[in-house]
Amino acid sequence: MSMVILYWGIFLSQIFLSLAMILAFFRLIYGPRAQDRVVGLDTLYMTTVLLFLIFDIRSGTNIYFDVALMIGFLGPISSVALAKFLMRGEIIE
């Protein structure tokens, strides 16, 4: 019984996280302001990390954990770079 609940919980979380990724991507592309695009990028990389962790739980291996860890490390750096580019028009001075 608990395996069925766990299976459906993981399945529904994958669906909702995929929907959140699609909405964050639209926010990133069609955001009315630069701040909305940065928030869309932050949401996109965080939902990607969570989706990889859910895949890791579902598969029972540790393969996706390393990918999620690397995205978690590089996500804030990309957000800062995007914010700096949108504010000044250049990343490296």
mmCIF file of N, CA and C in Angstrom:
data_model
loop_
_atom_site.group_PDB
_atom_site.id
_atom_site.type_symbol
_atom_site.label_atom_id
_atom_site.label_comp_id
_atom_site.label_asym_id
_atom_site.label_seq_id
_atom_site.Cartn_x
_atom_site.Cartn_y
_atom_site.Cartn_z
ATOM 1 N N MET A 1 0.815 -1.195 0.000
ATOM 2 C CA MET A 1 0.000 0.000 0.000
ATOM 3 C C MET A 1 0.861 1.263 0.000
ATOM 4 N N SER A 2 1.918 1.274 0.808
ATOM 5 C CA SER A 2 2.744 2.476 0.874
ATOM 6 C C SER A 2 3.540 2.683 -0.414
ATOM 7 N N MET A 3 3.889 1.601 -1.119
ATOM 8 C CA MET A 3 4.596 1.748 -2.390
ATOM 9 C C MET A 3 3.702 2.384 -3.454
ATOM 10 N N VAL A 4 2.419 2.072 -3.401
ATOM 11 C CA VAL A 4 1.485 2.674 -4.351
ATOM 12 C C VAL A 4 1.362 4.173 -4.081
ATOM 13 N N ILE A 5 1.274 4.539 -2.818
ATOM 14 C CA ILE A 5 1.188 5.960 -2.462
ATOM 15 C C ILE A 5 2.472 6.680 -2.858
ATOM 16 N N LEU A 6 3.620 6.049 -2.604
ATOM 17 C CA LEU A 6 4.900 6.646 -2.982
ATOM 18 C C LEU A 6 5.008 6.801 -4.498
ATOM 19 N N TYR A 7 4.581 5.782 -5.245
ATOM 20 C CA TYR A 7 4.631 5.853 -6.703
ATOM 21 C C TYR A 7 3.779 7.012 -7.218
ATOM 22 N N TRP A 8 2.556 7.125 -6.726
ATOM 23 C CA TRP A 8 1.679 8.185 -7.208
ATOM 24 C C TRP A 8 2.142 9.564 -6.740
ATOM 25 N N GLY A 9 2.721 9.638 -5.559
ATOM 26 C CA GLY A 9 3.266 10.913 -5.091
ATOM 27 C C GLY A 9 4.419 11.384 -5.958
ATOM 28 N N ILE A 10 5.308 10.458 -6.311
ATOM 29 C CA ILE A 10 6.436 10.804 -7.180
ATOM 30 C C ILE A 10 5.944 11.173 -8.575
ATOM 31 N N PHE A 11 4.980 10.424 -9.071
ATOM 32 C CA PHE A 11 4.432 10.697 -10.397
ATOM 33 C C PHE A 11 3.783 12.081 -10.460
ATOM 34 N N LEU A 12 2.973 12.406 -9.457
ATOM 35 C CA LEU A 12 2.315 13.713 -9.449
ATOM 36 C C LEU A 12 3.315 14.849 -9.255
ATOM 37 N N SER A 13 4.341 14.615 -8.449
ATOM 38 C CA SER A 13 5.348 15.662 -8.271
ATOM 39 C C SER A 13 6.129 15.896 -9.558
ATOM 40 N N GLN A 14 6.372 14.846 -10.344
ATOM 41 C CA GLN A 14 7.030 15.036 -11.638
ATOM 42 C C GLN A 14 6.159 15.859 -12.576
ATOM 43 N N ILE A 15 4.875 15.597 -12.570
ATOM 44 C CA ILE A 15 3.965 16.346 -13.445
ATOM 45 C C ILE A 15 3.912 17.821 -13.027
ATOM 46 N N PHE A 16 3.772 18.067 -11.727
ATOM 47 C CA PHE A 16 3.677 19.453 -11.265
ATOM 48 C C PHE A 16 4.992 20.208 -11.449
ATOM 49 N N LEU A 17 6.113 19.535 -11.240
ATOM 50 C CA LEU A 17 7.401 20.193 -11.462
ATOM 51 C C LEU A 17 7.628 20.476 -12.946
ATOM 52 N N SER A 18 7.189 19.580 -13.811
ATOM 53 C CA SER A 18 7.298 19.835 -15.252
ATOM 54 C C SER A 18 6.439 21.029 -15.661
ATOM 55 N N LEU A 19 5.250 21.113 -15.093
ATOM 56 C CA LEU A 19 4.388 22.263 -15.364
ATOM 57 C C LEU A 19 5.023 23.554 -14.850
ATOM 58 N N ALA A 20 5.638 23.493 -13.675
ATOM 59 C CA ALA A 20 6.319 24.671 -13.128
ATOM 60 C C ALA A 20 7.503 25.072 -14.001
ATOM 61 N N MET A 21 8.202 24.091 -14.576
ATOM 62 C CA MET A 21 9.316 24.410 -15.473
ATOM 63 C C MET A 21 8.827 25.103 -16.735
ATOM 64 N N ILE A 22 7.723 24.646 -17.277
ATOM 65 C CA ILE A 22 7.166 25.273 -18.478
ATOM 66 C C ILE A 22 6.753 26.715 -18.188
ATOM 67 N N LEU A 23 6.089 26.927 -17.051
ATOM 68 C CA LEU A 23 5.670 28.281 -16.692
ATOM 69 C C LEU A 23 6.866 29.190 -16.406
ATOM 70 N N ALA A 24 7.900 28.648 -15.771
ATOM 71 C CA ALA A 24 9.104 29.447 -15.513
ATOM 72 C C ALA A 24 9.824 29.784 -16.811
ATOM 73 N N PHE A 25 9.798 28.859 -17.772
ATOM 74 C CA PHE A 25 10.417 29.139 -19.066
ATOM 75 C C PHE A 25 9.681 30.265 -19.787
ATOM 76 N N PHE A 26 8.343 30.245 -19.724
ATOM 77 C CA PHE A 26 7.586 31.335 -20.331
ATOM 78 C C PHE A 26 7.859 32.659 -19.625
ATOM 79 N N ARG A 27 8.041 32.612 -18.314
ATOM 80 C CA ARG A 27 8.383 33.835 -17.580
ATOM 81 C C ARG A 27 9.759 34.338 -17.997
ATOM 82 N N LEU A 28 10.676 33.410 -18.233
ATOM 83 C CA LEU A 28 12.024 33.782 -18.654
ATOM 84 C C LEU A 28 12.015 34.416 -20.041
ATOM 85 N N ILE A 29 11.233 33.885 -20.941
ATOM 86 C CA ILE A 29 11.212 34.384 -22.317
ATOM 87 C C ILE A 29 10.334 35.628 -22.460
ATOM 88 N N TYR A 30 9.126 35.589 -21.908
ATOM 89 C CA TYR A 30 8.155 36.657 -22.134
ATOM 90 C C TYR A 30 7.956 37.565 -20.928
ATOM 91 N N GLY A 31 8.918 37.592 -20.017
ATOM 92 C CA GLY A 31 8.788 38.460 -18.844
ATOM 93 C C GLY A 31 8.699 39.916 -19.248
ATOM 94 N N PRO A 32 7.787 40.672 -18.654
ATOM 95 C CA PRO A 32 7.656 42.069 -19.070
ATOM 96 C C PRO A 32 8.842 42.936 -18.663
ATOM 97 N N ARG A 33 9.529 42.581 -17.579
ATOM 98 C CA ARG A 33 10.673 43.364 -17.123
ATOM 99 C C ARG A 33 11.877 42.452 -16.947
ATOM 100 N N ALA A 34 13.029 43.059 -16.759
ATOM 101 C CA ALA A 34 14.263 42.294 -16.575
ATOM 102 C C ALA A 34 14.235 41.503 -15.273
ATOM 103 N N GLN A 35 13.633 42.067 -14.240
ATOM 104 C CA GLN A 35 13.554 41.371 -12.965
ATOM 105 C C GLN A 35 12.717 40.099 -13.076
ATOM 106 N N ASP A 36 11.676 40.142 -13.891
ATOM 107 C CA ASP A 36 10.852 38.956 -14.094
ATOM 108 C C ASP A 36 11.634 37.854 -14.797
ATOM 109 N N ARG A 37 12.510 38.231 -15.699
ATOM 110 C CA ARG A 37 13.331 37.236 -16.394
ATOM 111 C C ARG A 37 14.326 36.577 -15.444
ATOM 112 N N VAL A 38 14.895 37.343 -14.531
ATOM 113 C CA VAL A 38 15.833 36.771 -13.560
ATOM 114 C C VAL A 38 15.099 35.827 -12.613
ATOM 115 N N VAL A 39 13.911 36.214 -12.171
ATOM 116 C CA VAL A 39 13.112 35.340 -11.309
ATOM 117 C C VAL A 39 12.722 34.073 -12.059
ATOM 118 N N GLY A 40 12.405 34.198 -13.344
ATOM 119 C CA GLY A 40 12.098 33.020 -14.153
ATOM 120 C C GLY A 40 13.277 32.077 -14.263
ATOM 121 N N LEU A 41 14.480 32.631 -14.404
ATOM 122 C CA LEU A 41 15.676 31.787 -14.467
ATOM 123 C C LEU A 41 15.929 31.092 -13.134
ATOM 124 N N ASP A 42 15.762 31.811 -12.027
ATOM 125 C CA ASP A 42 15.931 31.194 -10.707
ATOM 126 C C ASP A 42 14.939 30.052 -10.500
ATOM 127 N N THR A 43 13.698 30.295 -10.855
ATOM 128 C CA THR A 43 12.681 29.263 -10.706
ATOM 129 C C THR A 43 12.961 28.082 -11.617
ATOM 130 N N LEU A 44 13.454 28.355 -12.809
ATOM 131 C CA LEU A 44 13.745 27.283 -13.754
ATOM 132 C C LEU A 44 14.858 26.376 -13.254
ATOM 133 N N TYR A 45 15.934 26.949 -12.737
ATOM 134 C CA TYR A 45 17.009 26.068 -12.292
ATOM 135 C C TYR A 45 16.642 25.345 -10.998
ATOM 136 N N MET A 46 15.854 25.961 -10.126
ATOM 137 C CA MET A 46 15.464 25.253 -8.899
ATOM 138 C C MET A 46 14.504 24.103 -9.190
ATOM 139 N N THR A 47 13.562 24.311 -10.101
ATOM 140 C CA THR A 47 12.669 23.208 -10.447
ATOM 141 C C THR A 47 13.414 22.115 -11.198
ATOM 142 N N THR A 48 14.442 22.475 -11.955
ATOM 143 C CA THR A 48 15.265 21.462 -12.617
ATOM 144 C C THR A 48 16.007 20.619 -11.596
ATOM 145 N N VAL A 49 16.544 21.254 -10.567
ATOM 146 C CA VAL A 49 17.222 20.511 -9.501
ATOM 147 C C VAL A 49 16.245 19.557 -8.821
ATOM 148 N N LEU A 50 15.062 20.054 -8.498
ATOM 149 C CA LEU A 50 14.073 19.206 -7.832
ATOM 150 C C LEU A 50 13.614 18.064 -8.725
ATOM 151 N N LEU A 51 13.465 18.324 -10.012
ATOM 152 C CA LEU A 51 13.040 17.269 -10.924
ATOM 153 C C LEU A 51 14.101 16.186 -11.053
ATOM 154 N N PHE A 52 15.374 16.575 -11.101
ATOM 155 C CA PHE A 52 16.434 15.572 -11.134
ATOM 156 C C PHE A 52 16.474 14.763 -9.842
ATOM 157 N N LEU A 53 16.218 15.391 -8.708
ATOM 158 C CA LEU A 53 16.187 14.644 -7.454
ATOM 159 C C LEU A 53 15.006 13.678 -7.403
ATOM 160 N N ILE A 54 13.871 14.075 -7.955
ATOM 161 C CA ILE A 54 12.721 13.167 -8.022
ATOM 162 C C ILE A 54 13.022 11.997 -8.956
ATOM 163 N N PHE A 55 13.695 12.257 -10.086
ATOM 164 C CA PHE A 55 14.119 11.160 -10.960
ATOM 165 C C PHE A 55 15.056 10.214 -10.233
ATOM 166 N N ASP A 56 15.924 10.767 -9.410
ATOM 167 C CA ASP A 56 16.866 9.957 -8.640
ATOM 168 C C ASP A 56 16.126 9.067 -7.646
ATOM 169 N N ILE A 57 15.128 9.607 -6.979
ATOM 170 C CA ILE A 57 14.340 8.810 -6.040
ATOM 171 C C ILE A 57 13.583 7.719 -6.777
ATOM 172 N N ARG A 58 13.026 8.058 -7.931
ATOM 173 C CA ARG A 58 12.231 7.079 -8.673
ATOM 174 C C ARG A 58 13.089 5.955 -9.245
ATOM 175 N N SER A 59 14.290 6.287 -9.730
ATOM 176 C CA SER A 59 15.127 5.253 -10.333
ATOM 177 C C SER A 59 15.867 4.429 -9.295
ATOM 178 N N GLY A 60 16.065 4.969 -8.104
ATOM 179 C CA GLY A 60 16.752 4.231 -7.059
ATOM 180 C C GLY A 60 18.263 4.242 -7.186
ATOM 181 N N THR A 61 18.799 5.109 -8.033
ATOM 182 C CA THR A 61 20.246 5.224 -8.197
ATOM 183 C C THR A 61 20.694 6.606 -7.742
ATOM 184 N N ASN A 62 21.997 6.824 -7.789
ATOM 185 C CA ASN A 62 22.547 8.125 -7.412
ATOM 186 C C ASN A 62 23.086 8.896 -8.607
ATOM 187 N N ILE A 63 22.677 8.529 -9.800
ATOM 188 C CA ILE A 63 23.204 9.167 -11.007
ATOM 189 C C ILE A 63 22.733 10.617 -11.108
ATOM 190 N N TYR A 64 21.464 10.843 -10.886
ATOM 191 C CA TYR A 64 20.899 12.178 -11.072
ATOM 192 C C TYR A 64 21.258 13.130 -9.936
ATOM 193 N N PHE A 65 21.698 12.603 -8.811
ATOM 194 C CA PHE A 65 22.069 13.464 -7.690
ATOM 195 C C PHE A 65 23.253 14.353 -8.048
ATOM 196 N N ASP A 66 24.235 13.798 -8.742
ATOM 197 C CA ASP A 66 25.401 14.591 -9.143
ATOM 198 C C ASP A 66 25.018 15.691 -10.130
ATOM 199 N N VAL A 67 24.108 15.372 -11.038
ATOM 200 C CA VAL A 67 23.648 16.377 -12.001
ATOM 201 C C VAL A 67 22.911 17.501 -11.274
ATOM 202 N N ALA A 68 22.050 17.129 -10.326
ATOM 203 C CA ALA A 68 21.317 18.134 -9.560
ATOM 204 C C ALA A 68 22.264 18.991 -8.726
ATOM 205 N N LEU A 69 23.312 18.383 -8.213
ATOM 206 C CA LEU A 69 24.292 19.126 -7.428
ATOM 207 C C LEU A 69 25.032 20.147 -8.289
ATOM 208 N N MET A 70 25.404 19.763 -9.493
ATOM 209 C CA MET A 70 26.104 20.694 -10.386
ATOM 210 C C MET A 70 25.187 21.832 -10.840
ATOM 211 N N ILE A 71 23.934 21.521 -11.122
ATOM 212 C CA ILE A 71 22.992 22.579 -11.491
ATOM 213 C C ILE A 71 22.773 23.512 -10.304
ATOM 214 N N GLY A 72 22.723 22.950 -9.105
ATOM 215 C CA GLY A 72 22.578 23.774 -7.909
ATOM 216 C C GLY A 72 23.760 24.690 -7.681
ATOM 217 N N PHE A 73 24.963 24.245 -8.052
ATOM 218 C CA PHE A 73 26.141 25.101 -7.928
ATOM 219 C C PHE A 73 26.176 26.185 -8.997
ATOM 220 N N LEU A 74 25.808 25.845 -10.218
ATOM 221 C CA LEU A 74 25.927 26.789 -11.330
ATOM 222 C C LEU A 74 24.715 27.702 -11.492
ATOM 223 N N GLY A 75 23.596 27.355 -10.893
ATOM 224 C CA GLY A 75 22.385 28.152 -11.032
ATOM 225 C C GLY A 75 22.505 29.571 -10.520
ATOM 226 N N PRO A 76 22.973 29.778 -9.294
ATOM 227 C CA PRO A 76 23.103 31.166 -8.815
ATOM 228 C C PRO A 76 24.113 31.985 -9.616
ATOM 229 N N ILE A 77 25.144 31.347 -10.124
ATOM 230 C CA ILE A 77 26.129 32.066 -10.938
ATOM 231 C C ILE A 77 25.486 32.561 -12.228
ATOM 232 N N SER A 78 24.660 31.715 -12.841
ATOM 233 C CA SER A 78 23.991 32.137 -14.073
ATOM 234 C C SER A 78 22.967 33.232 -13.797
ATOM 235 N N SER A 79 22.318 33.186 -12.644
ATOM 236 C CA SER A 79 21.364 34.246 -12.305
ATOM 237 C C SER A 79 22.061 35.584 -12.108
ATOM 238 N N VAL A 80 23.206 35.566 -11.451
ATOM 239 C CA VAL A 80 23.966 36.804 -11.256
ATOM 240 C C VAL A 80 24.471 37.336 -12.595
ATOM 241 N N ALA A 81 24.934 36.444 -13.466
ATOM 242 C CA ALA A 81 25.414 36.874 -14.781
ATOM 243 C C ALA A 81 24.282 37.468 -15.616
ATOM 244 N N LEU A 82 23.101 36.833 -15.573
ATOM 245 C CA LEU A 82 21.965 37.375 -16.322
ATOM 246 C C LEU A 82 21.530 38.719 -15.759
ATOM 247 N N ALA A 83 21.496 38.849 -14.450
ATOM 248 C CA ALA A 83 21.101 40.123 -13.846
ATOM 249 C C ALA A 83 22.095 41.229 -14.196
ATOM 250 N N LYS A 84 23.378 40.904 -14.165
ATOM 251 C CA LYS A 84 24.391 41.909 -14.504
ATOM 252 C C LYS A 84 24.301 42.301 -15.979
ATOM 253 N N PHE A 85 24.041 41.324 -16.840
ATOM 254 C CA PHE A 85 23.901 41.626 -18.267
ATOM 255 C C PHE A 85 22.676 42.496 -18.527
ATOM 256 N N LEU A 86 21.577 42.190 -17.864
ATOM 257 C CA LEU A 86 20.369 42.972 -18.087
ATOM 258 C C LEU A 86 20.475 44.378 -17.501
ATOM 259 N N MET A 87 21.255 44.545 -16.455
ATOM 260 C CA MET A 87 21.399 45.872 -15.849
ATOM 261 C C MET A 87 22.387 46.756 -16.610
ATOM 262 N N ARG A 88 23.532 46.184 -17.020
ATOM 263 C CA ARG A 88 24.596 46.993 -17.613
ATOM 264 C C ARG A 88 24.804 46.758 -19.103
ATOM 265 N N GLY A 89 24.346 45.642 -19.620
ATOM 266 C CA GLY A 89 24.558 45.336 -21.026
ATOM 267 C C GLY A 89 25.843 44.586 -21.299
ATOM 268 N N GLU A 90 26.632 44.319 -20.261
ATOM 269 C CA GLU A 90 27.867 43.560 -20.419
ATOM 270 C C GLU A 90 28.096 42.747 -19.148
ATOM 271 N N ILE A 91 28.771 41.621 -19.298
ATOM 272 C CA ILE A 91 29.021 40.760 -18.147
ATOM 273 C C ILE A 91 30.395 41.041 -17.565
ATOM 274 N N ILE A 92 31.397 41.110 -18.425
ATOM 275 C CA ILE A 92 32.768 41.349 -17.982
ATOM 276 C C ILE A 92 33.147 42.774 -18.354
ATOM 277 N N GLU A 93 33.616 43.509 -17.388
ATOM 278 C CA GLU A 93 33.969 44.917 -17.631
ATOM 279 C C GLU A 93 35.375 45.038 -18.146
#
